[in-house]
């Protein structure tokens, strides 16, 4: 019986492969240069995640900083005040004005009116925040307007009697335009405008995620649809549900709808221009800059001067301004806030429409119903 040959455990090596067993390092493959490692990192899911971590950390600081800077310690700068008539004793007025400026830490921008009616008209037109009249022997009559700016009125109400006591002149303070009973701090208008701004661009984000296939006209139409419905619900909850404000319902509803639509289209515009990073400029414009400078929580004369000027030209400030005038000064409507909102909405729609091919949404033309019918035929 022949024995079977034993197979060697070590095969002969092929001379053609007579090379080091690990020519490219311990694990084989080409050596990774720093540039290659960086490119691999950029192509991995860890790169956008890392960028988001850094952006969110910076955003948290900017969010806290912007609101604290604008609202934590409101300081008056130049407060417009109406002065009625010519006082018999100019010295009393001069002492009172100087004392008020020291107490407020700012200057009063005095505007002289011959009659009380003219000064009251200036209050209604939102040109001044208070009316001052110095007469003997009554002393000083200081009429504030909480509806013009609750934070300004509160400061004037506190400072007036203290200054009068210091200079020996009696001071009588009245509130010519008080706020609604359901909104004693005057913040409800800010809150409803804030809701419209936030829900406006959040709605556009959700359309981009969950209704990505919408074509440009459809996207604009659905943005308008949730703007109209959302504005109605906000107004109904605040007025009919909570009774916080006595709104001119249709007027306020349309302002809220325009704000929602504008905010949504601003995000859509940025989504067209910068793609997935659209949230960054939207959040910066609307929330970090727009809301603190809107004049809703802190009146414009108490904001840092730069914010006070910028806020009027941004959608949140325009919304607060339009809503505030509609609720408390219906006979003296201002055109500027509506023009600001309309301009932002039109520019956003125009940018989106012109560069709609860059927007990440939409669907191929071949999948449209008309093409599908043609294919079936």
mmCIF file of C-alpha atoms in Angstrom:
data_model
loop_
_atom_site.group_PDB
_atom_site.id
_atom_site.type_symbol
_atom_site.label_atom_id
_atom_site.label_comp_id
_atom_site.label_asym_id
_atom_site.label_seq_id
_atom_site.Cartn_x
_atom_site.Cartn_y
_atom_site.Cartn_z
ATOM 1 C CA UNK A 1 0.000 0.000 0.000
ATOM 2 C CA UNK A 2 1.572 3.237 -1.149
ATOM 3 C CA UNK A 3 1.857 6.100 1.184
ATOM 4 C CA UNK A 4 0.198 9.356 0.227
ATOM 5 C CA UNK A 5 2.606 12.262 -0.087
ATOM 6 C CA UNK A 6 2.577 14.660 2.788
ATOM 7 C CA UNK A 7 1.669 18.219 1.903
ATOM 8 C CA UNK A 8 4.024 20.795 3.309
ATOM 9 C CA UNK A 9 2.441 23.482 5.413
ATOM 10 C CA UNK A 10 4.703 26.038 3.764
ATOM 11 C CA UNK A 11 4.121 26.643 0.103
ATOM 12 C CA UNK A 12 6.941 27.688 -2.102
ATOM 13 C CA UNK A 13 7.176 31.370 -2.557
ATOM 14 C CA UNK A 14 6.657 32.826 -5.971
ATOM 15 C CA UNK A 15 9.839 34.635 -6.991
ATOM 16 C CA UNK A 16 7.737 37.308 -8.705
ATOM 17 C CA UNK A 17 6.283 38.302 -5.375
ATOM 18 C CA UNK A 18 9.584 38.543 -3.594
ATOM 19 C CA UNK A 19 8.692 41.838 -1.843
ATOM 20 C CA UNK A 20 8.216 42.903 1.760
ATOM 21 C CA UNK A 21 4.979 41.483 3.118
ATOM 22 C CA UNK A 22 3.722 44.921 4.210
ATOM 23 C CA UNK A 23 5.099 47.307 1.643
ATOM 24 C CA UNK A 24 2.719 50.177 2.542
ATOM 25 C CA UNK A 25 2.777 49.979 6.274
ATOM 26 C CA UNK A 26 1.486 47.677 8.882
ATOM 27 C CA UNK A 27 -2.036 47.374 7.475
ATOM 28 C CA UNK A 28 -1.303 47.688 3.800
ATOM 29 C CA UNK A 29 -2.633 50.249 1.358
ATOM 30 C CA UNK A 30 -1.041 53.587 0.435
ATOM 31 C CA UNK A 31 0.233 55.737 3.230
ATOM 32 C CA UNK A 32 -2.294 58.472 4.133
ATOM 33 C CA UNK A 33 -0.860 61.926 3.917
ATOM 34 C CA UNK A 34 -2.285 64.751 6.088
ATOM 35 C CA UNK A 35 -4.072 66.126 3.033
ATOM 36 C CA UNK A 36 -5.615 62.728 2.372
ATOM 37 C CA UNK A 37 -6.716 62.385 5.990
ATOM 38 C CA UNK A 38 -8.325 65.831 5.865
ATOM 39 C CA UNK A 39 -10.154 64.960 2.651
ATOM 40 C CA UNK A 40 -11.410 61.692 4.146
ATOM 41 C CA UNK A 41 -12.637 63.590 7.204
ATOM 42 C CA UNK A 42 -14.458 66.123 5.024
ATOM 43 C CA UNK A 43 -16.149 63.301 3.121
ATOM 44 C CA UNK A 44 -17.254 61.569 6.317
ATOM 45 C CA UNK A 45 -20.420 62.339 8.324
ATOM 46 C CA UNK A 46 -18.209 63.561 11.153
ATOM 47 C CA UNK A 47 -17.280 66.772 9.326
ATOM 48 C CA UNK A 48 -20.776 68.343 9.153
ATOM 49 C CA UNK A 49 -21.464 67.055 12.666
ATOM 50 C CA UNK A 50 -18.337 68.793 13.969
ATOM 51 C CA UNK A 51 -19.206 71.993 12.128
ATOM 52 C CA UNK A 52 -22.690 71.906 13.651
ATOM 53 C CA UNK A 53 -21.254 71.452 17.144
ATOM 54 C CA UNK A 54 -19.122 74.577 16.697
ATOM 55 C CA UNK A 55 -21.936 76.567 15.086
ATOM 56 C CA UNK A 56 -24.433 75.646 17.797
ATOM 57 C CA UNK A 57 -21.974 76.604 20.525
ATOM 58 C CA UNK A 58 -21.328 79.966 18.873
ATOM 59 C CA UNK A 59 -25.049 80.441 18.249
ATOM 60 C CA UNK A 60 -25.866 79.820 21.900
ATOM 61 C CA UNK A 61 -23.430 82.512 22.962
ATOM 62 C CA UNK A 62 -24.620 84.967 20.330
ATOM 63 C CA UNK A 63 -28.261 84.334 21.213
ATOM 64 C CA UNK A 64 -27.694 84.998 24.907
ATOM 65 C CA UNK A 65 -25.411 87.930 24.187
ATOM 66 C CA UNK A 66 -27.695 89.716 21.729
ATOM 67 C CA UNK A 67 -30.765 89.539 23.954
ATOM 68 C CA UNK A 68 -28.818 90.456 27.099
ATOM 69 C CA UNK A 69 -27.117 93.373 25.352
ATOM 70 C CA UNK A 70 -30.394 94.763 24.035
ATOM 71 C CA UNK A 71 -32.828 94.006 26.857
ATOM 72 C CA UNK A 72 -31.162 93.302 30.196
ATOM 73 C CA UNK A 73 -30.433 96.918 31.119
ATOM 74 C CA UNK A 74 -32.460 99.252 28.884
ATOM 75 C CA UNK A 75 -31.050 102.773 29.008
ATOM 76 C CA UNK A 76 -32.739 105.799 27.437
ATOM 77 C CA UNK A 77 -30.720 107.798 24.947
ATOM 78 C CA UNK A 78 -32.818 110.596 23.455
ATOM 79 C CA UNK A 79 -36.466 110.488 24.498
ATOM 80 C CA UNK A 80 -38.801 112.763 22.487
ATOM 81 C CA UNK A 81 -41.023 114.757 24.885
ATOM 82 C CA UNK A 82 -43.597 117.416 24.001
ATOM 83 C CA UNK A 83 -43.573 120.707 25.908
ATOM 84 C CA UNK A 84 -46.820 122.706 25.901
ATOM 85 C CA UNK A 85 -46.960 126.491 26.034
ATOM 86 C CA UNK A 86 -44.511 128.941 27.540
ATOM 87 C CA UNK A 87 -44.118 128.555 31.299
ATOM 88 C CA UNK A 88 -44.292 131.612 33.493
ATOM 89 C CA UNK A 89 -41.151 130.445 35.238
ATOM 90 C CA UNK A 90 -38.579 129.128 32.768
ATOM 91 C CA UNK A 91 -36.281 128.287 35.639
ATOM 92 C CA UNK A 92 -38.695 125.628 36.920
ATOM 93 C CA UNK A 93 -38.796 123.922 33.532
ATOM 94 C CA UNK A 94 -35.045 124.082 33.118
ATOM 95 C CA UNK A 95 -34.462 122.586 36.569
ATOM 96 C CA UNK A 96 -37.027 119.851 35.989
ATOM 97 C CA UNK A 97 -35.650 118.922 32.567
ATOM 98 C CA UNK A 98 -32.079 118.877 33.882
ATOM 99 C CA UNK A 99 -33.147 116.744 36.833
ATOM 100 C CA UNK A 100 -34.999 114.314 34.554
ATOM 101 C CA UNK A 101 -31.992 113.963 32.279
ATOM 102 C CA UNK A 102 -29.765 113.191 35.253
ATOM 103 C CA UNK A 103 -32.260 110.693 36.657
ATOM 104 C CA UNK A 104 -32.681 108.955 33.296
ATOM 105 C CA UNK A 105 -29.026 109.153 32.354
ATOM 106 C CA UNK A 106 -29.934 110.589 28.965
ATOM 107 C CA UNK A 107 -31.183 113.711 27.261
ATOM 108 C CA UNK A 108 -34.787 114.669 26.613
ATOM 109 C CA UNK A 109 -35.483 115.712 23.057
ATOM 110 C CA UNK A 110 -37.927 118.564 23.690
ATOM 111 C CA UNK A 111 -40.477 119.503 21.051
ATOM 112 C CA UNK A 112 -42.488 122.647 21.683
ATOM 113 C CA UNK A 113 -46.204 122.876 20.935
ATOM 114 C CA UNK A 114 -48.413 125.883 21.515
ATOM 115 C CA UNK A 115 -51.550 123.974 22.438
ATOM 116 C CA UNK A 116 -52.420 120.810 24.316
ATOM 117 C CA UNK A 117 -54.313 119.519 21.269
ATOM 118 C CA UNK A 118 -51.214 119.753 19.097
ATOM 119 C CA UNK A 119 -49.139 117.897 21.691
ATOM 120 C CA UNK A 120 -51.790 115.198 22.033
ATOM 121 C CA UNK A 121 -51.800 114.782 18.254
ATOM 122 C CA UNK A 122 -48.034 114.223 18.447
ATOM 123 C CA UNK A 123 -48.671 111.404 20.946
ATOM 124 C CA UNK A 124 -51.209 109.811 18.594
ATOM 125 C CA UNK A 125 -48.780 110.119 15.690
ATOM 126 C CA UNK A 126 -46.090 108.415 17.835
ATOM 127 C CA UNK A 127 -43.770 111.396 17.509
ATOM 128 C CA UNK A 128 -43.321 111.870 21.275
ATOM 129 C CA UNK A 129 -43.555 109.614 24.334
ATOM 130 C CA UNK A 130 -44.835 112.146 26.880
ATOM 131 C CA UNK A 131 -46.218 115.655 27.306
ATOM 132 C CA UNK A 132 -44.773 118.066 29.850
ATOM 133 C CA UNK A 133 -46.431 121.274 31.018
ATOM 134 C CA UNK A 134 -44.969 123.505 33.741
ATOM 135 C CA UNK A 135 -47.435 125.921 35.330
ATOM 136 C CA UNK A 136 -47.598 127.826 38.565
ATOM 137 C CA UNK A 137 -48.917 127.112 41.115
ATOM 138 C CA UNK A 138 -49.823 123.582 39.957
ATOM 139 C CA UNK A 139 -46.239 122.606 39.202
ATOM 140 C CA UNK A 140 -45.444 120.080 36.486
ATOM 141 C CA UNK A 141 -47.986 117.999 34.610
ATOM 142 C CA UNK A 142 -46.304 114.959 33.070
ATOM 143 C CA UNK A 143 -48.545 112.902 30.802
ATOM 144 C CA UNK A 144 -47.024 109.658 29.588
ATOM 145 C CA UNK A 145 -48.232 107.160 26.996
ATOM 146 C CA UNK A 146 -47.769 103.520 27.941
ATOM 147 C CA UNK A 147 -49.121 102.504 24.548
ATOM 148 C CA UNK A 148 -46.273 104.395 22.883
ATOM 149 C CA UNK A 149 -43.708 102.457 24.883
ATOM 150 C CA UNK A 150 -44.358 100.772 28.217
ATOM 151 C CA UNK A 151 -40.699 100.719 29.247
ATOM 152 C CA UNK A 152 -40.238 104.436 28.477
ATOM 153 C CA UNK A 153 -43.452 105.367 30.282
ATOM 154 C CA UNK A 154 -42.399 103.358 33.328
ATOM 155 C CA UNK A 155 -39.066 105.168 33.545
ATOM 156 C CA UNK A 156 -40.705 108.584 33.196
ATOM 157 C CA UNK A 157 -43.348 107.741 35.807
ATOM 158 C CA UNK A 158 -40.660 106.727 38.302
ATOM 159 C CA UNK A 159 -38.288 109.615 37.649
ATOM 160 C CA UNK A 160 -40.811 112.485 37.468
ATOM 161 C CA UNK A 161 -42.030 112.594 41.103
ATOM 162 C CA UNK A 162 -38.512 111.992 42.447
ATOM 163 C CA UNK A 163 -37.109 114.924 40.478
ATOM 164 C CA UNK A 164 -40.034 117.148 41.452
ATOM 165 C CA UNK A 165 -39.499 116.367 45.123
ATOM 166 C CA UNK A 166 -35.804 117.164 44.825
ATOM 167 C CA UNK A 167 -36.349 120.617 43.260
ATOM 168 C CA UNK A 168 -39.435 121.416 45.325
ATOM 169 C CA UNK A 169 -41.973 121.339 42.490
ATOM 170 C CA UNK A 170 -45.090 119.143 42.661
ATOM 171 C CA UNK A 171 -45.371 116.682 39.767
ATOM 172 C CA UNK A 172 -48.619 115.099 38.607
ATOM 173 C CA UNK A 173 -48.252 112.030 36.378
ATOM 174 C CA UNK A 174 -51.046 110.660 34.197
ATOM 175 C CA UNK A 175 -51.215 107.930 31.576
ATOM 176 C CA UNK A 176 -52.923 109.245 28.454
ATOM 177 C CA UNK A 177 -52.773 105.980 26.486
ATOM 178 C CA UNK A 178 -52.808 103.017 28.881
ATOM 179 C CA UNK A 179 -52.254 99.467 27.719
ATOM 180 C CA UNK A 180 -54.965 96.816 27.562
ATOM 181 C CA UNK A 181 -55.793 95.284 30.934
ATOM 182 C CA UNK A 182 -54.789 91.844 29.721
ATOM 183 C CA UNK A 183 -51.340 93.121 28.736
ATOM 184 C CA UNK A 184 -50.112 95.419 31.539
ATOM 185 C CA UNK A 185 -46.444 95.097 30.515
ATOM 186 C CA UNK A 186 -47.064 95.708 26.837
ATOM 187 C CA UNK A 187 -45.388 92.476 25.736
ATOM 188 C CA UNK A 188 -48.266 90.684 24.005
ATOM 189 C CA UNK A 189 -47.629 92.377 20.653
ATOM 190 C CA UNK A 190 -43.983 91.350 20.849
ATOM 191 C CA UNK A 191 -44.981 87.768 21.612
ATOM 192 C CA UNK A 192 -47.430 87.420 18.738
ATOM 193 C CA UNK A 193 -44.940 88.969 16.326
ATOM 194 C CA UNK A 194 -42.229 86.648 17.637
ATOM 195 C CA UNK A 195 -44.533 83.671 17.092
ATOM 196 C CA UNK A 196 -45.177 84.764 13.512
ATOM 197 C CA UNK A 197 -41.469 85.211 12.778
ATOM 198 C CA UNK A 198 -40.385 81.870 14.277
ATOM 199 C CA UNK A 199 -43.237 79.786 12.860
ATOM 200 C CA UNK A 200 -42.766 81.498 9.505
ATOM 201 C CA UNK A 201 -39.288 80.180 8.857
ATOM 202 C CA UNK A 202 -39.803 76.925 10.778
ATOM 203 C CA UNK A 203 -42.731 76.231 8.447
ATOM 204 C CA UNK A 204 -40.498 76.805 5.429
ATOM 205 C CA UNK A 205 -37.915 74.421 6.898
ATOM 206 C CA UNK A 206 -40.570 71.749 7.347
ATOM 207 C CA UNK A 207 -41.763 72.196 3.770
ATOM 208 C CA UNK A 208 -38.177 71.668 2.617
ATOM 209 C CA UNK A 209 -37.908 68.469 4.645
ATOM 210 C CA UNK A 210 -41.344 66.870 4.372
ATOM 211 C CA UNK A 211 -42.635 68.370 1.104
ATOM 212 C CA UNK A 212 -39.353 68.512 -0.756
ATOM 213 C CA UNK A 213 -40.926 67.692 -4.111
ATOM 214 C CA UNK A 214 -42.968 70.906 -4.248
ATOM 215 C CA UNK A 215 -42.213 72.991 -7.314
ATOM 216 C CA UNK A 216 -41.550 76.750 -6.883
ATOM 217 C CA UNK A 217 -45.145 77.967 -7.473
ATOM 218 C CA UNK A 218 -46.469 75.234 -5.193
ATOM 219 C CA UNK A 219 -43.929 76.085 -2.484
ATOM 220 C CA UNK A 220 -44.912 79.759 -2.546
ATOM 221 C CA UNK A 221 -48.609 78.822 -2.490
ATOM 222 C CA UNK A 222 -48.239 76.532 0.523
ATOM 223 C CA UNK A 223 -46.118 79.141 2.327
ATOM 224 C CA UNK A 224 -48.955 81.605 1.798
ATOM 225 C CA UNK A 225 -51.473 78.997 2.973
ATOM 226 C CA UNK A 226 -49.819 78.313 6.327
ATOM 227 C CA UNK A 227 -49.186 82.050 6.727
ATOM 228 C CA UNK A 228 -52.890 82.849 6.398
ATOM 229 C CA UNK A 229 -54.010 80.004 8.632
ATOM 230 C CA UNK A 230 -51.254 80.561 11.193
ATOM 231 C CA UNK A 231 -51.963 84.285 11.406
ATOM 232 C CA UNK A 232 -55.641 83.590 12.021
ATOM 233 C CA UNK A 233 -54.896 81.092 14.799
ATOM 234 C CA UNK A 234 -52.418 83.433 16.554
ATOM 235 C CA UNK A 235 -54.905 86.300 16.535
ATOM 236 C CA UNK A 236 -57.776 84.064 17.653
ATOM 237 C CA UNK A 237 -55.843 82.599 20.584
ATOM 238 C CA UNK A 238 -54.577 85.948 21.883
ATOM 239 C CA UNK A 239 -57.827 87.873 21.389
ATOM 240 C CA UNK A 240 -60.747 85.438 21.569
ATOM 241 C CA UNK A 241 -59.062 82.764 23.667
ATOM 242 C CA UNK A 242 -56.970 84.669 26.219
ATOM 243 C CA UNK A 243 -58.432 88.158 25.943
ATOM 244 C CA UNK A 244 -54.943 89.651 26.325
ATOM 245 C CA UNK A 245 -55.444 92.145 23.498
ATOM 246 C CA UNK A 246 -58.467 93.725 21.884
ATOM 247 C CA UNK A 247 -57.273 93.294 18.325
ATOM 248 C CA UNK A 248 -58.714 94.846 15.189
ATOM 249 C CA UNK A 249 -59.055 91.250 14.135
ATOM 250 C CA UNK A 250 -58.856 91.268 10.344
ATOM 251 C CA UNK A 251 -56.166 93.954 10.328
ATOM 252 C CA UNK A 252 -54.002 92.146 12.888
ATOM 253 C CA UNK A 253 -54.589 88.830 11.127
ATOM 254 C CA UNK A 254 -53.292 90.247 7.844
ATOM 255 C CA UNK A 255 -50.197 91.717 9.547
ATOM 256 C CA UNK A 256 -49.436 88.360 11.147
ATOM 257 C CA UNK A 257 -50.010 86.543 7.853
ATOM 258 C CA UNK A 258 -47.675 88.929 6.027
ATOM 259 C CA UNK A 259 -45.056 88.417 8.747
ATOM 260 C CA UNK A 260 -45.351 84.628 8.523
ATOM 261 C CA UNK A 261 -45.116 84.687 4.740
ATOM 262 C CA UNK A 262 -42.154 87.066 4.734
ATOM 263 C CA UNK A 263 -40.263 85.014 7.302
ATOM 264 C CA UNK A 264 -40.934 81.798 5.395
ATOM 265 C CA UNK A 265 -39.799 83.260 2.095
ATOM 266 C CA UNK A 266 -36.647 84.716 3.663
ATOM 267 C CA UNK A 267 -35.617 81.192 4.662
ATOM 268 C CA UNK A 268 -36.559 79.895 1.202
ATOM 269 C CA UNK A 269 -34.388 82.595 -0.365
ATOM 270 C CA UNK A 270 -31.394 81.653 1.778
ATOM 271 C CA UNK A 271 -32.060 77.965 1.101
ATOM 272 C CA UNK A 272 -31.790 78.758 -2.592
ATOM 273 C CA UNK A 273 -28.559 80.708 -2.139
ATOM 274 C CA UNK A 274 -26.638 78.668 0.447
ATOM 275 C CA UNK A 275 -28.430 75.327 0.539
ATOM 276 C CA UNK A 276 -28.366 73.310 3.738
ATOM 277 C CA UNK A 277 -26.769 76.145 5.724
ATOM 278 C CA UNK A 278 -29.759 78.458 5.147
ATOM 279 C CA UNK A 279 -30.704 78.302 8.816
ATOM 280 C CA UNK A 280 -27.601 80.307 9.756
ATOM 281 C CA UNK A 281 -28.385 83.596 7.949
ATOM 282 C CA UNK A 282 -32.098 83.199 8.671
ATOM 283 C CA UNK A 283 -31.533 82.756 12.399
ATOM 284 C CA UNK A 284 -29.003 85.577 12.473
ATOM 285 C CA UNK A 285 -31.240 88.028 10.632
ATOM 286 C CA UNK A 286 -34.576 87.197 12.229
ATOM 287 C CA UNK A 287 -33.706 86.063 15.755
ATOM 288 C CA UNK A 288 -30.260 87.292 16.774
ATOM 289 C CA UNK A 289 -30.621 90.742 15.202
ATOM 290 C CA UNK A 290 -34.262 91.257 14.289
ATOM 291 C CA UNK A 291 -36.144 90.350 17.467
ATOM 292 C CA UNK A 292 -33.976 92.201 20.043
ATOM 293 C CA UNK A 293 -34.053 95.338 17.878
ATOM 294 C CA UNK A 294 -37.772 95.142 17.073
ATOM 295 C CA UNK A 295 -38.867 97.546 19.820
ATOM 296 C CA UNK A 296 -41.413 95.042 21.103
ATOM 297 C CA UNK A 297 -39.875 94.069 24.438
ATOM 298 C CA UNK A 298 -37.844 97.264 24.885
ATOM 299 C CA UNK A 299 -38.895 100.510 23.197
ATOM 300 C CA UNK A 300 -36.584 101.913 20.532
ATOM 301 C CA UNK A 301 -35.433 104.950 22.609
ATOM 302 C CA UNK A 302 -34.100 102.507 25.227
ATOM 303 C CA UNK A 303 -32.228 100.266 22.805
ATOM 304 C CA UNK A 304 -28.581 100.787 21.855
ATOM 305 C CA UNK A 305 -28.716 103.455 19.166
ATOM 306 C CA UNK A 306 -27.495 101.207 16.336
ATOM 307 C CA UNK A 307 -30.079 98.512 17.104
ATOM 308 C CA UNK A 308 -32.816 101.124 17.374
ATOM 309 C CA UNK A 309 -32.088 102.321 13.841
ATOM 310 C CA UNK A 310 -31.603 98.904 12.267
ATOM 311 C CA UNK A 311 -34.667 97.306 13.856
ATOM 312 C CA UNK A 312 -37.179 99.386 11.923
ATOM 313 C CA UNK A 313 -35.928 97.983 8.621
ATOM 314 C CA UNK A 314 -36.038 94.293 9.504
ATOM 315 C CA UNK A 315 -39.166 92.089 9.333
ATOM 316 C CA UNK A 316 -39.564 91.580 13.136
ATOM 317 C CA UNK A 317 -39.369 95.316 13.839
ATOM 318 C CA UNK A 318 -41.704 96.167 10.986
ATOM 319 C CA UNK A 319 -44.208 93.577 12.233
ATOM 320 C CA UNK A 320 -44.157 94.933 15.793
ATOM 321 C CA UNK A 321 -44.473 98.495 14.521
ATOM 322 C CA UNK A 322 -47.418 97.712 12.243
ATOM 323 C CA UNK A 323 -49.218 95.659 14.894
ATOM 324 C CA UNK A 324 -48.618 98.239 17.615
ATOM 325 C CA UNK A 325 -50.044 101.028 15.485
ATOM 326 C CA UNK A 326 -53.049 98.945 14.435
ATOM 327 C CA UNK A 327 -53.959 98.123 18.048
ATOM 328 C CA UNK A 328 -53.312 101.411 19.855
ATOM 329 C CA UNK A 329 -53.173 104.131 17.178
ATOM 330 C CA UNK A 330 -55.645 103.049 14.491
ATOM 331 C CA UNK A 331 -56.302 106.608 13.299
ATOM 332 C CA UNK A 332 -52.629 107.285 12.587
ATOM 333 C CA UNK A 333 -51.465 104.370 10.460
ATOM 334 C CA UNK A 334 -47.843 104.260 9.322
ATOM 335 C CA UNK A 335 -46.966 103.107 5.812
ATOM 336 C CA UNK A 336 -43.301 102.319 6.468
ATOM 337 C CA UNK A 337 -43.656 98.969 8.311
ATOM 338 C CA UNK A 338 -45.906 97.557 5.584
ATOM 339 C CA UNK A 339 -43.452 98.648 2.904
ATOM 340 C CA UNK A 340 -40.602 96.988 4.805
ATOM 341 C CA UNK A 341 -42.455 93.674 5.117
ATOM 342 C CA UNK A 342 -43.597 93.797 1.497
ATOM 343 C CA UNK A 343 -40.082 94.603 0.267
ATOM 344 C CA UNK A 344 -38.528 91.664 2.143
ATOM 345 C CA UNK A 345 -41.249 89.335 0.851
ATOM 346 C CA UNK A 346 -40.931 90.488 -2.769
ATOM 347 C CA UNK A 347 -37.135 90.364 -2.802
ATOM 348 C CA UNK A 348 -37.159 86.888 -1.253
ATOM 349 C CA UNK A 349 -39.707 85.614 -3.774
ATOM 350 C CA UNK A 350 -37.764 87.174 -6.651
ATOM 351 C CA UNK A 351 -34.453 85.620 -5.594
ATOM 352 C CA UNK A 352 -36.114 82.243 -5.114
ATOM 353 C CA UNK A 353 -37.835 82.410 -8.496
ATOM 354 C CA UNK A 354 -34.815 83.621 -10.478
ATOM 355 C CA UNK A 355 -32.475 81.001 -9.006
ATOM 356 C CA UNK A 356 -35.110 78.317 -8.454
ATOM 357 C CA UNK A 357 -32.936 75.773 -10.286
ATOM 358 C CA UNK A 358 -30.503 75.982 -7.343
ATOM 359 C CA UNK A 359 -33.138 75.213 -4.731
ATOM 360 C CA UNK A 360 -32.717 71.681 -3.329
ATOM 361 C CA UNK A 361 -36.436 70.953 -3.668
ATOM 362 C CA UNK A 362 -38.710 70.278 -6.622
ATOM 363 C CA UNK A 363 -39.324 67.198 -8.736
ATOM 364 C CA UNK A 364 -38.268 66.159 -12.220
ATOM 365 C CA UNK A 365 -40.479 67.360 -15.035
ATOM 366 C CA UNK A 366 -40.948 63.810 -16.266
ATOM 367 C CA UNK A 367 -42.822 62.958 -13.070
ATOM 368 C CA UNK A 368 -45.441 65.648 -13.566
ATOM 369 C CA UNK A 369 -49.020 64.520 -14.360
ATOM 370 C CA UNK A 370 -48.895 65.851 -17.935
ATOM 371 C CA UNK A 371 -45.711 63.950 -18.738
ATOM 372 C CA UNK A 372 -47.043 60.852 -17.064
ATOM 373 C CA UNK A 373 -50.204 61.023 -19.202
ATOM 374 C CA UNK A 374 -48.131 61.507 -22.343
ATOM 375 C CA UNK A 375 -46.012 58.504 -21.448
ATOM 376 C CA UNK A 376 -49.125 56.402 -20.837
ATOM 377 C CA UNK A 377 -50.563 57.384 -24.201
#
